[in-house]
Every structure is written in structure tokens, then in C-alpha cells.
Amino acid sequence: VHLRRRYRGETVDLSGSEVLLRLMAARYFFLDLRFEERTVYEEETQRGFLVALEAVVDMKKWDARVRYGIFDTDTYASRIYAYEIDLPGVVNNRMLYYKGTYGFAYISVRALENVKVTAKYSVVNRDAVSDRRIGCQVDLDI
């Protein structure tokens, strides 16, 4: 269980809470339940939240992750930043605002001792806009 609460007097966009509950069914399989909220105190109090469930299988030769979440923020100022796994060498800190759903499917396979193939499909549905992305990467260790 991971709990974090941030209070900022001057940096109001960093005020918020984060709860992560990890359920490990086996050494190689676990579920993450995430809850994040953000509060921005300006003329009116603006709030945002994210709830997401992620399933992970982590084996020696391959690993897979699937996450699905819903988010709802009052304004862009109360946006939520959700870190998610991406292709090797890439850090993805997704910014979620207004109302919608998001998720991704990720798989990484070590085809040979020196060859690793990784693929990811992600989608964000926000109001009437849908952002879908596909990525694939082959890593060679020489």
C-alpha cells in the first residue's frame, strides 16, 4: 500500500492525494488499484480524480500489462498526471483532464537472448476526442 498526500501553499497545482494498492497473487502476477485526486484552490475550488486498475504478468522471457482507468476533472487546472510504462527508453507521464477513460496494453518478449521486442497500444477518450497510439520497438544487445 502506498499513500501520499501533498500540501502546497504556493504551488497549488501540486496539492493532492495518491493511493496505490498492490495485490500480489503470485511472484509473477499482480494487480494495481490506483486512486489519485487533485485539488486546486483558486477563486473556486477545482477538483480532479483518477481511478485505474492495472494487471501485470512479469515472467523471465516476457511480460504484459493492461490498464484501464476513468478520470474526471473540473478544469484543465485540476488535471491528473498518470505515469505509465512505455517502450524501453521512453518515459510517459500522461496528462488527463476533463472527463473520460484511458488505458493501454503492453507486451514485451525476449525472442532470443540478445533480441527483445516490445509493443504498446494506448487510448485516451476525452469528451468527443479519441487519441489512439500504437508503438513497437526491437532492441538488440550486442
PDB file of C-alpha atoms in Angstrom, residues 5-79:
ATOM      1  CA  ARG A   5      -0.702  13.469   0.350  1.00  0.00           C
ATOM      2  CA  ARG A   6       0.847  16.692  -0.852  1.00  0.00           C
ATOM      3  CA  TYR A   7       0.057  20.127   0.539  1.00  0.00           C
ATOM      4  CA  ARG A   8       1.485  23.152  -1.193  1.00  0.00           C
ATOM      5  CA  GLY A   9       0.734  26.683  -0.210  1.00  0.00           C
ATOM      6  CA  GLU A  10       2.233  28.470  -3.187  1.00  0.00           C
ATOM      7  CA  THR A  11       2.254  25.658  -5.769  1.00  0.00           C
ATOM      8  CA  VAL A  12      -1.428  24.839  -5.779  1.00  0.00           C
ATOM      9  CA  ASP A  13      -1.243  22.517  -8.789  1.00  0.00           C
ATOM     10  CA  LEU A  14       0.739  20.006  -6.683  1.00  0.00           C
ATOM     11  CA  SER A  15      -1.895  19.608  -3.951  1.00  0.00           C
ATOM     12  CA  GLY A  16      -3.493  16.185  -3.992  1.00  0.00           C
ATOM     13  CA  SER A  17      -3.546  12.579  -2.833  1.00  0.00           C
ATOM     14  CA  GLU A  18      -2.426   9.291  -4.299  1.00  0.00           C
ATOM     15  CA  VAL A  19      -3.264   5.768  -3.131  1.00  0.00           C
ATOM     16  CA  LEU A  20      -1.788   2.627  -4.696  1.00  0.00           C
ATOM     17  CA  LEU A  21      -2.893  -0.809  -3.559  1.00  0.00           C
ATOM     18  CA  ARG A  22      -0.911  -3.744  -4.973  1.00  0.00           C
ATOM     19  CA  LEU A  23      -2.338  -7.254  -4.717  1.00  0.00           C
ATOM     20  CA  MET A  24       0.244  -9.941  -5.483  1.00  0.00           C
ATOM     21  CA  ALA A  25      -1.476 -13.190  -6.442  1.00  0.00           C
ATOM     22  CA  ALA A  26       1.838 -14.850  -7.319  1.00  0.00           C
ATOM     23  CA  ARG A  27       5.502 -13.884  -7.687  1.00  0.00           C
ATOM     24  CA  TYR A  28       4.940 -13.091 -11.359  1.00  0.00           C
ATOM     25  CA  PHE A  29       1.344 -11.725 -11.291  1.00  0.00           C
ATOM     26  CA  PHE A  30      -0.080  -8.687  -9.509  1.00  0.00           C
ATOM     27  CA  LEU A  31      -2.921  -6.172  -9.689  1.00  0.00           C
ATOM     28  CA  ASP A  32      -2.575  -2.435  -9.005  1.00  0.00           C
ATOM     29  CA  LEU A  33      -5.552  -0.346  -7.956  1.00  0.00           C
ATOM     30  CA  ARG A  34      -4.831   3.396  -8.194  1.00  0.00           C
ATOM     31  CA  PHE A  35      -6.726   6.388  -6.905  1.00  0.00           C
ATOM     32  CA  GLU A  36      -5.454   9.925  -7.403  1.00  0.00           C
ATOM     33  CA  GLU A  37      -7.112  13.228  -6.667  1.00  0.00           C
ATOM     34  CA  ARG A  38      -6.034  16.789  -7.184  1.00  0.00           C
ATOM     35  CA  THR A  39      -7.402  19.968  -5.680  1.00  0.00           C
ATOM     36  CA  VAL A  40      -6.693  23.449  -6.970  1.00  0.00           C
ATOM     37  CA  TYR A  41      -7.668  26.390  -4.779  1.00  0.00           C
ATOM     38  CA  GLU A  42      -8.235  29.483  -6.863  1.00  0.00           C
ATOM     39  CA  GLU A  43     -11.361  31.642  -6.990  1.00  0.00           C
ATOM     40  CA  GLU A  44     -13.354  28.401  -6.931  1.00  0.00           C
ATOM     41  CA  THR A  45     -12.154  25.027  -5.700  1.00  0.00           C
ATOM     42  CA  GLN A  46     -11.457  22.756  -8.667  1.00  0.00           C
ATOM     43  CA  ARG A  47     -11.117  19.016  -8.260  1.00  0.00           C
ATOM     44  CA  GLY A  48      -9.970  16.094 -10.347  1.00  0.00           C
ATOM     45  CA  PHE A  49      -9.708  12.358  -9.805  1.00  0.00           C
ATOM     46  CA  LEU A  50      -8.450   9.194 -11.478  1.00  0.00           C
ATOM     47  CA  VAL A  51      -9.315   5.565 -10.680  1.00  0.00           C
ATOM     48  CA  ALA A  52      -7.424   2.845 -12.550  1.00  0.00           C
ATOM     49  CA  LEU A  53      -6.884  -0.915 -12.410  1.00  0.00           C
ATOM     50  CA  GLU A  54      -3.734  -2.493 -13.856  1.00  0.00           C
ATOM     51  CA  ALA A  55      -2.964  -6.207 -14.267  1.00  0.00           C
ATOM     52  CA  VAL A  56       0.673  -7.279 -14.691  1.00  0.00           C
ATOM     53  CA  VAL A  57       2.286 -10.596 -15.626  1.00  0.00           C
ATOM     54  CA  ASP A  58       6.081 -10.427 -15.295  1.00  0.00           C
ATOM     55  CA  MET A  59       7.940 -13.561 -16.472  1.00  0.00           C
ATOM     56  CA  LYS A  60      11.616 -14.032 -17.409  1.00  0.00           C
ATOM     57  CA  LYS A  61      11.005 -14.281 -21.165  1.00  0.00           C
ATOM     58  CA  TRP A  62       8.010 -11.943 -21.455  1.00  0.00           C
ATOM     59  CA  ASP A  63       5.866  -9.505 -19.559  1.00  0.00           C
ATOM     60  CA  ALA A  64       2.452  -7.983 -20.189  1.00  0.00           C
ATOM     61  CA  ARG A  65       0.462  -5.108 -18.672  1.00  0.00           C
ATOM     62  CA  VAL A  66      -3.076  -3.888 -19.166  1.00  0.00           C
ATOM     63  CA  ARG A  67      -4.507  -0.762 -17.506  1.00  0.00           C
ATOM     64  CA  TYR A  68      -7.963   0.768 -17.666  1.00  0.00           C
ATOM     65  CA  GLY A  69      -8.948   3.949 -15.876  1.00  0.00           C
ATOM     66  CA  ILE A  70     -11.576   6.653 -15.641  1.00  0.00           C
ATOM     67  CA  PHE A  71     -10.897  10.301 -14.880  1.00  0.00           C
ATOM     68  CA  ASP A  72     -12.941  13.410 -14.249  1.00  0.00           C
ATOM     69  CA  THR A  73     -11.593  16.909 -13.638  1.00  0.00           C
ATOM     70  CA  ASP A  74     -13.449  20.170 -13.242  1.00  0.00           C
ATOM     71  CA  THR A  75     -10.987  22.136 -15.373  1.00  0.00           C
ATOM     72  CA  TYR A  76      -7.621  21.851 -17.091  1.00  0.00           C
ATOM     73  CA  ALA A  77      -6.036  23.329 -13.962  1.00  0.00           C
ATOM     74  CA  SER A  78      -7.083  20.265 -11.920  1.00  0.00           C
ATOM     75  CA  ARG A  79      -5.557  17.810 -14.416  1.00  0.00           C
TER      76      ARG A  79
END
